[in-house]
Coordinates of C-alpha atoms and ligand atoms in Angstrom, one line a residue:
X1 CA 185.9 102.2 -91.3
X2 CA 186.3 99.6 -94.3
X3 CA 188.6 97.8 -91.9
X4 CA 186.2 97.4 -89.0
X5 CA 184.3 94.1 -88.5
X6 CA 181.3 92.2 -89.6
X7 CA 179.5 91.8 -86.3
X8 CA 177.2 88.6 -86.8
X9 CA 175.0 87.7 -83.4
X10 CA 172.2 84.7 -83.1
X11 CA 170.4 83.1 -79.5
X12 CA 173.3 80.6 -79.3
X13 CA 175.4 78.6 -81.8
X14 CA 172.9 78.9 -84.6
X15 CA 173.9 81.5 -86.5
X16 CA 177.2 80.2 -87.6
X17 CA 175.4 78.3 -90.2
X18 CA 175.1 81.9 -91.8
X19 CA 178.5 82.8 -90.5
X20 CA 180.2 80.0 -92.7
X21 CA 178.5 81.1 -95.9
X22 CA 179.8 84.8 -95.2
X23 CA 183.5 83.3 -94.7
X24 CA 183.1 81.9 -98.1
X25 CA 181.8 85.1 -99.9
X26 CA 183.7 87.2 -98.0
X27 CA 187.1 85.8 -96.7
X28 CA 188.4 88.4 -95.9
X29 CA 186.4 90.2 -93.6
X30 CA 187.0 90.3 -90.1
X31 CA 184.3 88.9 -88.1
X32 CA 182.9 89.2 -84.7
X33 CA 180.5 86.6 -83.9
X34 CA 178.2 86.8 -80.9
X35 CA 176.1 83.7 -79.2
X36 CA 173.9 84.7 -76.7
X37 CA 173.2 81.3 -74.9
X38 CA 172.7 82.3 -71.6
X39 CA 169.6 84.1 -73.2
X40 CA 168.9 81.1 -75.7
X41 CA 166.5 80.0 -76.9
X42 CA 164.8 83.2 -78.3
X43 CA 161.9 80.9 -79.6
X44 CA 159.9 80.6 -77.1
X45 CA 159.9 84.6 -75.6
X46 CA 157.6 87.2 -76.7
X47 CA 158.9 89.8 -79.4
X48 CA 159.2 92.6 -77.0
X49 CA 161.6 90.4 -75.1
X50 CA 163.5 89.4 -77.8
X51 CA 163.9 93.0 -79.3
X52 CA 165.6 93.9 -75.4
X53 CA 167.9 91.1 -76.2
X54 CA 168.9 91.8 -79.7
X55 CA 169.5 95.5 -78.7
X56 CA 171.5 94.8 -76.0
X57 CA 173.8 92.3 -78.0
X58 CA 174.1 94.9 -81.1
X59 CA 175.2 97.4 -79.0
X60 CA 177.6 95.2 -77.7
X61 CA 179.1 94.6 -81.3
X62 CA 179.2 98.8 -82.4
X63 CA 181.0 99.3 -78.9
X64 CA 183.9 96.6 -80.7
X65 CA 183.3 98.7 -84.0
X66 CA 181.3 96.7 -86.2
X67 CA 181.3 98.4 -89.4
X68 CA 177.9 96.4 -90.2
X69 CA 175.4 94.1 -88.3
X70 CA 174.1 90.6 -89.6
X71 CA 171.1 89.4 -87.5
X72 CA 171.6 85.7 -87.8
X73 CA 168.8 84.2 -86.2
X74 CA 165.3 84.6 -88.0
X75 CA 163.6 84.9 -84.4
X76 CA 165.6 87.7 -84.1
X77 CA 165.3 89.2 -87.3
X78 CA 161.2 88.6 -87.6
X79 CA 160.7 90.5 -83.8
X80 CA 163.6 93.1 -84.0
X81 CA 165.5 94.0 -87.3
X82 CA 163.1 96.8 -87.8
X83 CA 164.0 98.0 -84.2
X84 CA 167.3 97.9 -85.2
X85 CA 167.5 99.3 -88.6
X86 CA 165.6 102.3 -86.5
X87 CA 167.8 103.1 -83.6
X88 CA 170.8 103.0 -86.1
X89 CA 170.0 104.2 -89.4
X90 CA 173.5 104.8 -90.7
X91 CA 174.5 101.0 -90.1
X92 CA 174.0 98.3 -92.9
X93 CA 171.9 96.1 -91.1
X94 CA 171.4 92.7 -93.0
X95 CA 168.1 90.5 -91.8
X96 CA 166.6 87.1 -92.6
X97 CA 163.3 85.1 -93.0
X98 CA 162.5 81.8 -93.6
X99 CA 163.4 81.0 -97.3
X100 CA 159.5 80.3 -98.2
X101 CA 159.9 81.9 -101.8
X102 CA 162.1 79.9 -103.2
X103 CA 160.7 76.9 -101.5
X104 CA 157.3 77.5 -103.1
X105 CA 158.8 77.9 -106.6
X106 CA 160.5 74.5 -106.6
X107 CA 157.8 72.6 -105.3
X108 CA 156.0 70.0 -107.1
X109 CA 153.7 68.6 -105.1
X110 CA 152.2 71.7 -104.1
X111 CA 153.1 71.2 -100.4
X112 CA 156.2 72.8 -98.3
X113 CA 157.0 72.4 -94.8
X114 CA 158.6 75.3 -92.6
X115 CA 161.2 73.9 -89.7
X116 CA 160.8 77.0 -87.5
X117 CA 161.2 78.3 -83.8
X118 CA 157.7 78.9 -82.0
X119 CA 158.0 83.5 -82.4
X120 CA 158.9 82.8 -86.0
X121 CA 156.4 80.7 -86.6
X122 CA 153.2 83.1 -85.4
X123 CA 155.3 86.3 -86.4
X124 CA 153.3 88.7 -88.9
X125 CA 156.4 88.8 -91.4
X126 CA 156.5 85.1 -92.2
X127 CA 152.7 85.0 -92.3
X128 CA 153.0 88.3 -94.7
X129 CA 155.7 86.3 -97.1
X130 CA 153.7 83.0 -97.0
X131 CA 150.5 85.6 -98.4
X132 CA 152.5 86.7 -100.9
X133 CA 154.5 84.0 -102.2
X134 CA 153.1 80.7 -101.3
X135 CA 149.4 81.0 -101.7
X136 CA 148.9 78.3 -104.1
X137 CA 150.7 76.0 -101.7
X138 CA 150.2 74.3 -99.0
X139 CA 152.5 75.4 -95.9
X140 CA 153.2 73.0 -93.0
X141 CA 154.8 75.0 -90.1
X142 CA 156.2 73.3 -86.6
X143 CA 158.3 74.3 -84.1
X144 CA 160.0 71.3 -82.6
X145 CA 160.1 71.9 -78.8
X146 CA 163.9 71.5 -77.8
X147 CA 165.0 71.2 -80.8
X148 CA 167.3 74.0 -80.8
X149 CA 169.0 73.5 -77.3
X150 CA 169.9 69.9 -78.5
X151 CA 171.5 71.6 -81.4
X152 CA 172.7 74.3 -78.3
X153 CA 174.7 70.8 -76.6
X154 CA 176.2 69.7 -79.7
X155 CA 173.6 66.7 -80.2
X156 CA 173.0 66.7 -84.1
X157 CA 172.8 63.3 -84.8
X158 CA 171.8 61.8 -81.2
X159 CA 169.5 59.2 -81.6
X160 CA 166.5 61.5 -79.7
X161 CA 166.9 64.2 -81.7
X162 CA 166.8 61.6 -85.0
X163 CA 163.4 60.8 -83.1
X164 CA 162.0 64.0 -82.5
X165 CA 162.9 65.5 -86.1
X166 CA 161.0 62.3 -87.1
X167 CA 157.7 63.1 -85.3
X168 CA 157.5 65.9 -86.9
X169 CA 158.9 65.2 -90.3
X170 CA 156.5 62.0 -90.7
X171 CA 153.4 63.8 -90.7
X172 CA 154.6 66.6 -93.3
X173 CA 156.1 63.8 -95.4
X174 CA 152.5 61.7 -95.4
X175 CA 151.1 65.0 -96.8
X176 CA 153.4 64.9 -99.7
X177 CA 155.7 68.1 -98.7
X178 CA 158.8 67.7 -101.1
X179 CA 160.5 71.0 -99.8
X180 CA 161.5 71.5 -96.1
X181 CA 162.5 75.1 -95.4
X182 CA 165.1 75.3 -92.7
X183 CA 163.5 78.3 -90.9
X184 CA 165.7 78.9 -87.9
X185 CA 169.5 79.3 -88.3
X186 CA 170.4 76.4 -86.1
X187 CA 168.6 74.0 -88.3
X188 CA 170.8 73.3 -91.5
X189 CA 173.5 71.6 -88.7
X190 CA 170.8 68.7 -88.7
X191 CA 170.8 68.5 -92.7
X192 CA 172.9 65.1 -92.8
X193 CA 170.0 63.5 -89.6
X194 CA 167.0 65.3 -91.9
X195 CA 168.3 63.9 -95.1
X196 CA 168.7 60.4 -93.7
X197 CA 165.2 60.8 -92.5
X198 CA 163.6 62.3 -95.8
X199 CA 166.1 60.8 -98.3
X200 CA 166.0 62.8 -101.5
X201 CA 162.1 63.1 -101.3
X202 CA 162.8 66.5 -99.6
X203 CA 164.8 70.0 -100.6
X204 CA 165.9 71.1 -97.6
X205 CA 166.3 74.9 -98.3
X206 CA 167.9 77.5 -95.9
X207 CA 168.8 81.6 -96.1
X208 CA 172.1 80.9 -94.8
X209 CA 173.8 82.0 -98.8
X210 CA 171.4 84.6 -99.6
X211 CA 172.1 86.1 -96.3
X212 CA 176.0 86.1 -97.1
X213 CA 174.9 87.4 -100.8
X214 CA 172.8 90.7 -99.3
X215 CA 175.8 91.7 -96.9
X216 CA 178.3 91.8 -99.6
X217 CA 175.7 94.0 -101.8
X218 CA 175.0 95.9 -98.5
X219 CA 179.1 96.7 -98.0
X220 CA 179.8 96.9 -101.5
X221 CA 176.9 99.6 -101.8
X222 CA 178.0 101.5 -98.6
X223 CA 181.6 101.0 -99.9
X224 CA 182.7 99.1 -96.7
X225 CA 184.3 95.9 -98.3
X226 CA 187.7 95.3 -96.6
X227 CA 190.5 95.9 -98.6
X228 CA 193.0 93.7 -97.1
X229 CA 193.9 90.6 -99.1
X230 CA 194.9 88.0 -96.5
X231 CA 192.2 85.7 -94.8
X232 CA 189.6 87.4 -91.9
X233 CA 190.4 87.2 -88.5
X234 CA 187.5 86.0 -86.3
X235 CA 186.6 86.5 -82.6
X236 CA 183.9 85.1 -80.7
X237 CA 181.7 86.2 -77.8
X238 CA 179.5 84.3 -75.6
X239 CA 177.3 85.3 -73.1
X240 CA 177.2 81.5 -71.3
X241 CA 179.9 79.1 -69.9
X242 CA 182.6 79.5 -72.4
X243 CA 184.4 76.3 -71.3
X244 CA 181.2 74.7 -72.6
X245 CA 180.3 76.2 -75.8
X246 CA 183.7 75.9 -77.2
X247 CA 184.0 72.6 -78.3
X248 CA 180.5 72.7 -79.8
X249 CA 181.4 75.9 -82.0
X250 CA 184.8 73.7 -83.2
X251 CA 183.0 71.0 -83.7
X252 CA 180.0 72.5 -85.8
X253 CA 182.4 74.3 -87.8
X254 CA 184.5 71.4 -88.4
X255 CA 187.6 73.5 -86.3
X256 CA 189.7 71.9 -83.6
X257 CA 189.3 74.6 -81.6
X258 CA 188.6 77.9 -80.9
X259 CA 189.3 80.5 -78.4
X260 CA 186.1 82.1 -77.2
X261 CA 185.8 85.3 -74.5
X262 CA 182.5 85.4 -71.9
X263 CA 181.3 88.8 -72.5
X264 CA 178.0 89.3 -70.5
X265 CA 175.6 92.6 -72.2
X266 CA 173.7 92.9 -69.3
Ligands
DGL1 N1 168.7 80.5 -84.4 C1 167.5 81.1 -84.2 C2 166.6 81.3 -85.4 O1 167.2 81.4 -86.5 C3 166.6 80.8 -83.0 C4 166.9 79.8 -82.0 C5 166.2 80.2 -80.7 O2 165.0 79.9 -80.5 O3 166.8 80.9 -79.9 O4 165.4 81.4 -85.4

């Protein structure tokens, strides 16, 4: 079993932000990686619908023997993890929110901004962890709409998204926010665009290492850690236009490219 894969699934291309820091903690896993962009985005569906989705695309991944299950998408994980975690309680399922802890530690000025996707933004868990770790600060959420299917087409630095990060950014910035918490996995692809925005004013703060950090505890605990010394081998699913996705996966992961199989779960 110890041989099997990491299966790692998001709405699209998002979740290899959280892939990358898994492929540095743990290189040599095999991996299985799973964008749903015909169904993308999640954001803007209600929670039942998303749970259908996230169940259909983790059963998907135990059918190709994932020894383990990382929900990379915090839309995801906020409406269905639970769900999951449920219908299969022997699998180490590893989850994320919106990193609003340690954003509300560092801050200085009292104020934080969260970068979210609309269901993560009016979920009960993020409301839950802002109540219990951020109440003497001031929390800024927004949901950019189409922000993450311009990040979906590979546009991280085209001049309109640079202008509707900005919109959104300005505001939180006249407020005196000093920490921006990247709360949707497609989001740290636009650091370099946010930063050039913010300058160093703003921490921009994602889950994407502390995700990586829980699924090594998670496999070390359920002794599942692969043995094998020589670098993981990773596949990729999608269930869009593979032809299309391709070259945005290399590019965001800095590849030249990558082989990636349709595989539709219904
Ligand atoms: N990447 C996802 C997240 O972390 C959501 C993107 C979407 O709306 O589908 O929230």
């Amino acid at each position: 079993m110890n041989k099997q894969p990491i299966g790692i699934f998001d709405s699209g291309v998002g979740g290899l932000s959280v892939m990358r820091e898994i492929i540095k903690l743990l290189p040599y896993e095999d991996l299985i990686y799973y964008a749903d962009s015909a169904n993308c985005p999640y954001g803007t569906r209600p929670p039942e619908e998303i749970r259908v989705l996230a169940v259909k695309v983790a059963a998907f991944l135990l059918e190709q023997g994932a020894k383990a299950l990382v929900v990379a998408c915090n839309t995801a994980s906020t409406a269905a993890v639970a769900h999951l975690r449920q219908r299969w309680p022997g699998v180490p399922i590893v989850g994320m929110v919106p990193a609003v802890k340690p954003a509300a530690a560092m801050t200085q000025t009292g104020v934080i901004g969260v970068l979210a996707t609309e269901a993560t933004g009016r979920a009960p868990v993020l409301l839950d962890i802002i109540d219990r770790f951020a109440t003497d600060t001031k929390v800024l959420i927004v949901a950019p709409p189409g922000l993450v299917e311009r990040i979906e087409a590979g546009q991280i630095s085209h001049p309109e998204t640079t202008a509707l990060l900005r919109q959104y950014l300005d505001p939180m910035l006249a407020e005196g926010a000093d920490a921006l918490v990247l709360g949707c996995t497609h989001f740290p692809f636009l650091r370099p665009t946010l930063q050039k925005i913010a300058g160093e004013r703003l921490s921009l703060i994602d889950s994407g290492e502390a995700v990586a950090r829980q699924t090594r505890r998670l496999l070390e605990q359920a002794q599942l850690l692969n043995p094998q010394t020589l670098p993981g081998q990773i596949t990729f699913y999608t269930s869009t236009d593979p032809i299309q996705l391709a070259p945005v996966i290399a590019r965001l992961l800095g590849y030249t490219s990558i082989p990636l199989v349709l595989q539709n779960c219904g």
